[in-house]
């Protein structure tokens, strides 16, 4: 079992005793069904990913971006997965696994609402009751996803402690799980949490790099010089990197949220960023040893990002390990640059990206020389959920953006 | 079965132990000192003193709120150690906290500096709800070095190999979780308690039952079921919270805590007498 527990010094299983048997049961199910394809689990998963999920997603050559940055830019279009983000790959895998395990109920946490939406969809698809925990701040800034979850029959439970973001939602879901563990599966939303979650989620998400690796060889005739992805917990990052980790010539860049500043306010317990890989220290949170935003006492900091899905004080243990090993390069992009990138991609490529994804494009804009001649950027999700936030945040700032965000006056007056 | 002589002595007495919990610094430093001392006056045999962590995933709403109040009033690990030194009680204190605070403390890596400091201020052991036996070797080693105890929690779901692993590692006492879920006072006593106690019947270490105990009658019932001690947190934290919300004086709240402590301790003692009768001795 130990080989599915740790990544170098990171990972492990730091959870209340009541959860340990469930985690052992899950480890066993993961090894049998996912790794060994018992009862044809992986075949069914692949088939459902194709028919329900819309896979494979295209690897699209981006003409405008390639011209602008004088490098061949390929977009891995996870925004075209059903639900609008890579999150479905994992959610579908875990809900199906829960079904194979004979569980009766699904719970999940969500930040941006994309994981909650994906889980609600997968649960409806596989006929399982589902409850989602979501922070009050995130409910406010990702309203469309709240409605989508409810439409799919899931219950959305607001979490009001702390700042009301992903960190608090994860703690709350773990509390639910500690009470209901015998019948309930917790579909964790990223490559975080106690083992085997980080391994299992990476395994479900690695379909991204499996496809991308084959597609880029076909389309560009070679492997890329770099793969760039945004990192909150790190699931789309690990999914996009997994099959390239052994290709030493491919640079892997994980782009975090630089927020409004990389500094921290220890006194207030607040980091105005979510740049865990760049600025965090080793510690233990939500079941794993990993890099964290914490004060010198070990209290966890409130993080910040304009994008709810990156707003988390922790990061996946495997990613922390790969950064220490020098295999993955951590980078960060601030709120303003992410918003500008959001507008740029929308206008120039006709793709409205999630604000999370926009961070990866912010990196391309700031470091076009660092990505080599051929780069793959993971478009982790689409930005429909973010429109309200983008309008509000763009108006609030002095950005280099030329777009009309006003309401049509006549229409507004006549209530049309 | 105890590294620490003071903690060991508690369970060698011929009566069940009453083990209350409060979060240090709830709602503020000075009041909290009074409250912990009131528990000692009320008959506490061991006190589990919470060191507040920002993400207390094993706690229900009651203790979670206590932790928020304590953190907002400025509780930190260093203040906590001062708090322990300032306390005027003659009862062994066990530190209840989460692993990140233990791991992060002091110079160098790992739990040793925290444990050294804890021994220095006179703590007798630890309960760390997010540290299962599998991850506990470094803390276990530091506890052995400084004669402190490491208490593990047996959950209603704990069985088989996990029980064996815990049996090898546990010292001081074993914390028997009376029901699934997070901490919080309840109105009944769970049947899961009997099953959990039965599973560790032949362990040499004393067994203290917690999670949901609220009244003297619950305490009696649990001791009758075979527990060597009872652990009570949320029912006491509720008294602190209510007093704080109503603006009651520190003395008033301390008196209530002392009275509640007496009720719980008396319940435990009554339970022991009843099972002695039932056994015919
Ligand atoms: C579209 C999108 N991209 C990225 C993320 C970040 O999460 P992760 O780093 O786990 O992929 C999220 C999280 O909600 C998301 O919705």
Short mmCIF file of C-alpha atoms in Angstrom, two decimals, chain A:
data_model
loop_
_atom_site.label_atom_id
_atom_site.label_comp_id
_atom_site.label_asym_id
_atom_site.label_seq_id
_atom_site.Cartn_x
_atom_site.Cartn_y
_atom_site.Cartn_z
CA UNK A 1 0.00 0.00 0.00
CA UNK A 2 2.88 2.35 0.77
CA UNK A 3 3.68 2.91 -2.91
CA UNK A 4 0.30 4.59 -3.34
CA UNK A 5 0.76 6.82 -0.29
CA UNK A 6 3.68 9.19 -0.72
CA UNK A 7 5.43 11.38 -3.26
CA UNK A 8 8.93 11.78 -1.83
CA UNK A 9 8.36 13.56 1.46
CA UNK A 10 4.82 14.65 0.57
CA UNK A 11 1.42 12.97 0.69
CA UNK A 12 0.32 10.52 3.38
CA UNK A 13 -2.92 10.11 5.28
CA UNK A 14 -3.43 12.68 8.04
CA UNK A 15 -7.11 12.20 8.82
CA UNK A 16 -9.32 11.40 11.79
CA UNK A 17 -9.29 7.75 12.73
CA UNK A 18 -12.96 7.30 11.81
CA UNK A 19 -12.05 7.93 8.15
CA UNK A 20 -9.09 5.58 7.97
CA UNK A 21 -11.04 2.40 7.22
CA UNK A 22 -12.86 4.18 4.38
CA UNK A 23 -9.54 5.33 3.02
CA UNK A 24 -8.21 1.79 3.15
CA UNK A 25 -11.34 0.56 1.41
CA UNK A 26 -10.90 3.25 -1.24
CA UNK A 27 -7.24 2.36 -1.71
CA UNK A 28 -8.23 -1.23 -2.29
CA UNK A 29 -10.97 -0.24 -4.76
CA UNK A 30 -8.58 2.11 -6.58
CA UNK A 31 -5.98 -0.60 -6.97
CA UNK A 32 -8.47 -3.18 -8.16
CA UNK A 33 -10.81 -1.21 -10.39
CA UNK A 34 -8.67 1.66 -11.65
CA UNK A 35 -5.17 0.20 -11.76
CA UNK A 36 -6.14 -3.41 -12.54
CA UNK A 37 -9.37 -2.75 -14.50
CA UNK A 38 -11.29 -5.32 -12.47
CA UNK A 39 -14.84 -5.94 -13.76
CA UNK A 40 -13.94 -3.76 -16.75
CA UNK A 41 -14.17 -0.59 -14.67
CA UNK A 42 -11.74 1.40 -16.80
CA UNK A 43 -13.46 0.31 -20.01
CA UNK A 44 -16.77 1.56 -18.70
CA UNK A 45 -15.11 4.78 -17.50
CA UNK A 46 -13.55 5.40 -20.93
CA UNK A 47 -16.81 4.68 -22.68
CA UNK A 48 -18.77 7.06 -20.48
CA UNK A 49 -16.07 9.73 -20.85
CA UNK A 50 -16.54 9.43 -24.60
CA UNK A 51 -20.32 9.28 -24.85
CA UNK A 52 -21.40 11.37 -21.87
CA UNK A 53 -18.27 13.49 -21.50
CA UNK A 54 -17.49 14.25 -25.14
CA UNK A 55 -13.92 12.97 -25.25
CA UNK A 56 -11.44 13.08 -26.82
CA UNK A 57 -11.13 16.85 -26.79
CA UNK A 58 -9.30 18.54 -29.66
CA UNK A 59 -5.75 19.83 -29.57
CA UNK A 60 -6.21 23.05 -31.50
CA UNK A 61 -3.51 25.08 -33.19
CA UNK A 62 -4.07 28.70 -32.11
CA UNK A 63 -3.27 30.92 -35.10
CA UNK A 64 -3.51 34.39 -33.56
CA UNK A 65 -1.56 33.48 -30.45
CA UNK A 66 1.10 31.67 -32.46
CA UNK A 67 1.57 34.76 -34.62
CA UNK A 68 1.53 37.16 -31.70
CA UNK A 69 4.11 35.28 -29.65
CA UNK A 70 6.10 33.85 -32.53
CA UNK A 71 5.81 30.29 -31.29
CA UNK A 72 3.50 27.43 -32.17
CA UNK A 73 0.74 27.46 -29.55
CA UNK A 74 -1.53 24.43 -29.23
CA UNK A 75 -4.62 24.50 -27.03
CA UNK A 76 -5.81 21.38 -25.25
CA UNK A 77 -9.52 22.08 -25.23
CA UNK A 78 -10.75 20.78 -21.85
CA UNK A 79 -13.30 23.59 -21.95
CA UNK A 80 -15.14 21.39 -24.47
CA UNK A 81 -15.64 18.55 -22.00
CA UNK A 82 -19.25 18.21 -20.89
CA UNK A 83 -19.88 20.75 -18.12
CA UNK A 84 -17.20 23.06 -19.45
CA UNK A 85 -14.10 21.96 -17.58
CA UNK A 86 -11.61 19.15 -17.03
CA UNK A 87 -13.32 18.50 -13.70
CA UNK A 88 -15.72 15.95 -15.24
CA UNK A 89 -12.87 13.50 -15.94
CA UNK A 90 -12.32 13.08 -12.22
CA UNK A 91 -15.90 13.44 -11.03
CA UNK A 92 -17.17 10.80 -13.45
CA UNK A 93 -14.34 8.46 -12.48
CA UNK A 94 -15.00 8.81 -8.77
CA UNK A 95 -18.79 8.62 -8.89
CA UNK A 96 -18.51 5.49 -11.03
CA UNK A 97 -15.99 4.05 -8.56
CA UNK A 98 -18.34 4.83 -5.67
CA UNK A 99 -21.01 2.92 -7.53
CA UNK A 100 -18.71 -0.08 -8.00
CA UNK A 101 -17.92 0.11 -4.28
CA UNK A 102 -21.61 -0.03 -3.41
CA UNK A 103 -21.77 3.44 -1.85
CA UNK A 104 -25.19 5.08 -1.63
CA UNK A 105 -24.47 8.77 -1.45
CA UNK A 106 -22.05 11.31 -2.93
CA UNK A 107 -20.67 14.43 -1.27
CA UNK A 108 -18.19 16.94 -2.67
CA UNK A 109 -16.77 20.38 -2.06
CA UNK A 110 -16.37 23.02 -4.71
CA UNK A 111 -14.57 26.33 -5.15
CA UNK A 112 -15.29 27.66 -8.63
CA UNK A 113 -18.35 25.46 -8.76
CA UNK A 114 -16.92 23.50 -11.69
CA UNK A 115 -16.12 20.46 -9.62
CA UNK A 116 -19.50 20.69 -7.89
CA UNK A 117 -21.20 20.94 -11.26
CA UNK A 118 -19.23 18.03 -12.69
CA UNK A 119 -20.01 15.92 -9.63
CA UNK A 120 -23.71 16.82 -9.73
CA UNK A 121 -23.82 15.89 -13.42
CA UNK A 122 -22.00 12.61 -12.91
CA UNK A 123 -24.22 11.78 -9.93
CA UNK A 124 -27.39 12.49 -11.92
CA UNK A 125 -26.01 10.49 -14.85
CA UNK A 126 -25.27 7.52 -12.59
CA UNK A 127 -28.36 7.98 -10.42
CA UNK A 128 -26.76 8.76 -7.06
CA UNK A 129 -27.96 11.34 -4.50
CA UNK A 130 -25.47 14.19 -4.14
CA UNK A 131 -24.69 17.05 -1.76
CA UNK A 132 -22.18 19.81 -2.44
CA UNK A 133 -20.46 22.10 0.08
CA UNK A 134 -19.51 25.54 -1.19
CA UNK A 135 -18.13 28.61 0.58
CA UNK A 136 -20.34 31.68 0.88
CA UNK A 137 -17.82 33.88 -1.00
CA UNK A 138 -17.67 31.38 -3.83
CA UNK A 139 -21.46 31.05 -3.99
CA UNK A 140 -21.60 34.78 -4.56
CA UNK A 141 -19.04 34.87 -7.33
CA UNK A 142 -20.01 31.67 -9.16
CA UNK A 143 -23.79 31.83 -9.15
CA UNK A 144 -24.44 30.17 -12.51
CA UNK A 145 -22.80 27.00 -11.24
CA UNK A 146 -24.94 27.00 -8.10
CA UNK A 147 -28.03 26.87 -10.31
CA UNK A 148 -26.52 24.20 -12.53
CA UNK A 149 -25.85 21.98 -9.53
CA UNK A 150 -29.39 22.40 -8.31
CA UNK A 151 -30.81 21.71 -11.77
CA UNK A 152 -28.96 18.41 -11.72
CA UNK A 153 -30.68 17.55 -8.46
CA UNK A 154 -27.80 18.21 -6.07
CA UNK A 155 -28.20 20.00 -2.77
CA UNK A 156 -25.83 22.94 -2.29
CA UNK A 157 -24.80 23.58 1.35
CA UNK A 158 -23.33 27.03 2.02
CA UNK A 159 -20.25 27.15 4.26
CA UNK A 160 -19.98 30.36 6.24
CA UNK A 161 -16.91 29.88 8.45
CA UNK A 162 -13.69 31.77 7.74
CA UNK A 163 -13.59 33.57 4.44
CA UNK A 164 -15.98 31.06 2.92
CA UNK A 165 -13.83 29.67 0.12
CA UNK A 166 -12.47 26.28 -0.93
CA UNK A 167 -10.40 25.64 2.21
CA UNK A 168 -13.44 25.93 4.44
CA UNK A 169 -15.59 23.88 2.06
CA UNK A 170 -13.08 21.01 2.13
CA UNK A 171 -13.01 20.99 5.96
CA UNK A 172 -16.79 20.96 6.06
CA UNK A 173 -17.05 18.08 3.60
CA UNK A 174 -14.56 16.08 5.67
CA UNK A 175 -16.81 16.65 8.70
CA UNK A 176 -19.82 15.30 6.82
CA UNK A 177 -17.77 12.34 5.67
CA UNK A 178 -16.66 11.55 9.24
CA UNK A 179 -20.33 11.09 10.14
CA UNK A 180 -21.54 9.23 7.06
CA UNK A 181 -18.43 7.37 5.97
CA UNK A 182 -20.02 3.94 5.90
CA UNK A 183 -22.45 4.78 3.10
CA UNK A 184 -20.98 7.90 1.51
CA UNK A 185 -18.14 8.59 -0.93
CA UNK A 186 -16.40 11.97 -0.82
CA UNK A 187 -15.51 12.99 -4.37
CA UNK A 188 -12.55 15.25 -3.69
CA UNK A 189 -12.12 17.85 -6.43
CA UNK A 190 -8.42 17.97 -7.06
CA UNK A 191 -5.14 16.11 -6.59
CA UNK A 192 -5.23 16.94 -2.88
CA UNK A 193 -6.35 15.20 0.32
CA UNK A 194 -5.20 11.94 1.89
CA UNK A 195 -3.79 9.09 -0.20
CA UNK A 196 -5.08 7.56 -2.46
CA UNK A 197 -6.95 10.69 -3.62
CA UNK A 198 -3.98 12.55 -5.16
CA UNK A 199 -2.97 9.43 -7.13
CA UNK A 200 -6.48 8.54 -8.13
CA UNK A 201 -7.45 12.01 -9.29
CA UNK A 202 -4.22 12.31 -11.28
CA UNK A 203 -4.98 8.94 -12.84
CA UNK A 204 -8.47 10.03 -13.92
CA UNK A 205 -7.14 13.37 -15.22
CA UNK A 206 -4.13 11.91 -17.04
CA UNK A 207 -6.43 11.28 -20.01
CA UNK A 208 -5.62 14.93 -20.84
CA UNK A 209 -1.91 14.33 -21.42
CA UNK A 210 -2.48 10.89 -22.86
CA UNK A 211 -4.51 12.47 -25.65
CA UNK A 212 -2.37 15.61 -25.94
CA UNK A 213 0.86 13.64 -26.28
CA UNK A 214 -0.52 11.60 -29.15
CA UNK A 215 -2.18 14.61 -30.78
CA UNK A 216 0.89 16.84 -30.71
CA UNK A 217 3.05 14.11 -32.25
CA UNK A 218 0.54 13.77 -35.03
CA UNK A 219 0.00 17.49 -35.58
CA UNK A 220 3.45 18.97 -34.89
CA UNK A 221 5.39 15.79 -35.60
CA UNK A 222 7.23 16.07 -32.29
CA UNK A 223 6.82 16.54 -28.56
CA UNK A 224 6.26 20.09 -27.31
CA UNK A 225 9.00 22.16 -25.68
CA UNK A 226 6.65 23.04 -22.88
CA UNK A 227 3.27 22.26 -21.34
CA UNK A 228 1.63 25.10 -19.40
CA UNK A 229 -1.34 24.75 -17.04
CA UNK A 230 -2.88 26.71 -14.19
CA UNK A 231 -2.69 25.25 -10.68
CA UNK A 232 -5.21 25.59 -7.89
CA UNK A 233 -5.18 22.19 -6.22
CA UNK A 234 -3.37 21.07 -9.35
CA UNK A 235 -5.66 18.51 -10.99
CA UNK A 236 -5.64 19.92 -14.51
CA UNK A 237 -1.93 20.56 -14.10
CA UNK A 238 -1.16 16.97 -13.11
CA UNK A 239 -3.55 15.71 -15.77
CA UNK A 240 -1.76 17.74 -18.44
CA UNK A 241 1.72 16.80 -17.16
CA UNK A 242 1.34 13.13 -16.21
CA UNK A 243 2.27 11.50 -19.54
CA UNK A 244 5.07 14.03 -20.16
CA UNK A 245 6.84 13.65 -16.81
CA UNK A 246 9.23 11.07 -18.25
CA UNK A 247 9.97 13.21 -21.34
CA UNK A 248 12.87 15.16 -19.85
CA UNK A 249 12.99 17.53 -22.83
CA UNK A 250 9.46 18.84 -22.18
CA UNK A 251 9.28 21.74 -19.70
CA UNK A 252 6.30 21.61 -17.36
CA UNK A 253 5.05 24.94 -16.02
CA UNK A 254 2.46 25.23 -13.23
CA UNK A 255 0.95 28.71 -13.11
CA UNK A 256 -0.54 29.78 -9.79
CA UNK A 257 -2.57 32.80 -8.77
CA UNK A 258 -0.31 35.68 -7.77
CA UNK A 259 -3.45 37.48 -6.58
CA UNK A 260 -2.90 41.14 -5.79
CA UNK A 261 0.56 40.66 -4.30
CA UNK A 262 3.04 37.94 -3.38
CA UNK A 263 3.56 39.38 0.09
CA UNK A 264 1.64 38.15 3.13
CA UNK A 265 0.08 39.77 6.18
CA UNK A 266 1.07 37.38 8.97
CA UNK A 267 -0.71 39.39 11.60
CA UNK A 268 -4.04 39.16 9.79
CA UNK A 269 -3.38 35.58 8.68
CA UNK A 270 -3.95 36.54 5.08
CA UNK A 271 -2.02 35.87 1.89
CA UNK A 272 -3.32 38.10 -0.92
CA UNK A 273 -2.42 35.30 -3.36
CA UNK A 274 -2.71 31.54 -3.79
CA UNK A 275 0.88 30.98 -4.89
CA UNK A 276 1.51 27.94 -2.74
CA UNK A 277 4.20 26.35 -4.92
CA UNK A 278 6.14 29.60 -5.23
CA UNK A 279 5.84 30.91 -1.68
CA UNK A 280 4.46 28.14 0.59
CA UNK A 281 6.14 26.00 3.24
CA UNK A 282 5.81 22.33 4.00
CA UNK A 283 3.05 21.36 6.40
CA UNK A 284 -0.02 19.17 6.90
CA UNK A 285 -3.49 20.16 5.72
CA UNK A 286 -6.61 18.26 4.68
CA UNK A 287 -5.03 14.86 5.03
CA UNK A 288 -1.69 15.37 3.30
CA UNK A 289 1.78 16.71 3.86
CA UNK A 290 2.36 19.29 1.15
CA UNK A 291 3.27 22.92 0.54
CA UNK A 292 0.95 25.37 2.27
CA UNK A 293 0.30 29.04 2.86
CA UNK A 294 0.73 29.23 6.62
CA UNK A 295 2.05 31.59 9.25
CA UNK A 296 5.17 30.88 11.31
CA UNK A 297 3.04 29.07 13.93
CA UNK A 298 1.53 26.71 11.37
CA UNK A 299 -1.92 28.30 11.23
CA UNK A 300 -3.32 28.13 7.70
CA UNK A 301 -3.68 31.48 5.91
CA UNK A 302 -6.69 32.73 4.02
CA UNK A 303 -5.66 32.85 0.36
CA UNK A 304 -6.85 35.12 -2.42
CA UNK A 305 -7.39 34.99 -6.15
CA UNK A 306 -9.82 36.68 -8.49
CA UNK A 307 -10.56 33.14 -9.66
CA UNK A 308 -12.39 30.99 -7.12
CA UNK A 309 -10.91 27.75 -8.47
CA UNK A 310 -7.33 28.81 -7.70
CA UNK A 311 -8.16 30.32 -4.30
CA UNK A 312 -6.72 27.60 -2.04
CA UNK A 313 -3.95 27.63 0.58
CA UNK A 314 -2.72 24.14 -0.33
CA UNK A 315 -1.66 22.27 -3.46
CA UNK A 316 -1.38 18.65 -4.54
CA UNK A 317 1.49 16.74 -2.86
CA UNK A 318 2.72 15.26 -6.14
CA UNK A 319 3.06 18.72 -7.64
CA UNK A 320 4.94 19.92 -4.55
CA UNK A 321 7.27 16.95 -4.97
CA UNK A 322 7.84 17.54 -8.70
CA UNK A 323 8.66 21.19 -7.97
CA UNK A 324 11.23 20.15 -5.33
CA UNK A 325 12.71 17.70 -7.83
CA UNK A 326 13.06 20.49 -10.37
CA UNK A 327 10.79 18.65 -12.83
CA UNK A 328 7.96 21.21 -12.65
CA UNK A 329 8.58 24.95 -12.76
CA UNK A 330 6.26 27.01 -10.57
CA UNK A 331 5.18 30.41 -11.90
CA UNK A 332 2.53 32.90 -10.98
CA UNK A 333 0.38 35.53 -12.63
CA UNK A 334 -1.49 38.25 -10.77
CA UNK A 335 -5.19 39.12 -10.88
CA UNK A 336 -4.77 41.99 -13.36
CA UNK A 337 -2.68 39.97 -15.80
CA UNK A 338 -5.17 37.09 -15.61
CA UNK A 339 -8.08 39.42 -16.39
CA UNK A 340 -6.21 40.94 -19.34
CA UNK A 341 -5.43 37.45 -20.62
CA UNK A 342 -9.10 36.52 -20.24
CA UNK A 343 -10.06 39.39 -22.56
CA UNK A 344 -7.22 38.74 -24.97
CA UNK A 345 -8.08 35.09 -25.51
CA UNK A 346 -11.77 35.89 -25.85
CA UNK A 347 -11.11 38.51 -28.49
CA UNK A 348 -8.25 36.97 -30.40
CA UNK A 349 -9.13 33.30 -30.44
CA UNK A 350 -12.88 33.30 -29.88
CA UNK A 351 -12.46 31.27 -26.72
CA UNK A 352 -13.81 32.66 -23.45
CA UNK A 353 -11.65 30.88 -20.90
CA UNK A 354 -12.30 30.28 -17.22
CA UNK A 355 -10.52 32.87 -15.05
CA UNK A 356 -8.45 29.99 -13.71
CA UNK A 357 -7.33 29.06 -17.21
CA UNK A 358 -6.61 32.71 -18.01
CA UNK A 359 -3.65 32.54 -15.62
CA UNK A 360 -1.92 30.09 -17.96
CA UNK A 361 -2.39 32.53 -20.83
CA UNK A 362 -1.13 35.37 -18.64
CA UNK A 363 2.06 33.36 -18.30
CA UNK A 364 2.39 32.99 -22.07
CA UNK A 365 1.98 36.75 -22.44
CA UNK A 366 4.57 37.57 -19.81
CA UNK A 367 7.09 34.89 -20.78
CA UNK A 368 6.73 34.15 -24.51
CA UNK A 369 10.45 33.34 -24.68
CA UNK A 370 10.23 30.70 -21.98
CA UNK A 371 7.85 28.32 -23.75
CA UNK A 372 10.10 27.24 -26.66
CA UNK A 373 9.04 26.69 -30.27
CA UNK A 374 6.07 24.45 -29.58
CA UNK A 375 3.91 24.78 -26.51
CA UNK A 376 0.73 23.10 -25.28
CA UNK A 377 -1.50 25.16 -23.05
CA UNK A 378 -4.23 23.43 -21.14
CA UNK A 379 -7.54 25.27 -21.50
CA UNK A 380 -8.85 23.83 -18.25
CA UNK A 381 -12.33 25.28 -18.58
CA UNK A 382 -14.65 27.77 -20.18
CA UNK A 383 -15.49 31.13 -18.68
CA UNK A 384 -19.28 31.34 -18.79
CA UNK A 385 -19.38 31.01 -15.01
CA UNK A 386 -17.08 34.03 -14.65
CA UNK A 387 -18.85 36.67 -16.71
CA UNK A 388 -20.32 38.57 -13.75
CA UNK A 389 -16.99 38.61 -11.94
CA UNK A 390 -15.12 39.69 -15.05
CA UNK A 391 -17.45 42.62 -15.72
CA UNK A 392 -17.20 43.76 -12.11
CA UNK A 393 -13.45 43.29 -11.76
CA UNK A 394 -12.66 44.84 -15.13
CA UNK A 395 -14.62 47.99 -14.32
CA UNK A 396 -12.92 48.27 -10.96
CA UNK A 397 -9.42 48.28 -12.46
CA UNK A 398 -7.39 50.29 -14.88
CA UNK A 399 -6.71 47.48 -17.33
CA UNK A 400 -5.39 47.50 -20.85
CA UNK A 401 -8.72 46.20 -22.17
CA UNK A 402 -10.85 47.73 -24.89
CA UNK A 403 -14.27 46.20 -24.52
CA UNK A 404 -17.74 47.67 -24.04
CA UNK A 405 -19.11 46.40 -20.74
CA UNK A 406 -22.00 48.84 -20.51
CA UNK A 407 -25.62 47.73 -20.55
CA UNK A 408 -27.77 48.76 -23.53
CA UNK A 409 -29.58 51.72 -22.04
CA UNK A 410 -32.77 51.56 -24.03
CA UNK A 411 -33.11 47.85 -23.44
CA UNK A 412 -32.54 48.25 -19.73
CA UNK A 413 -35.15 51.00 -19.48
CA UNK A 414 -37.81 49.09 -21.28
CA UNK A 415 -37.03 46.01 -19.32
CA UNK A 416 -36.43 43.98 -22.47
#
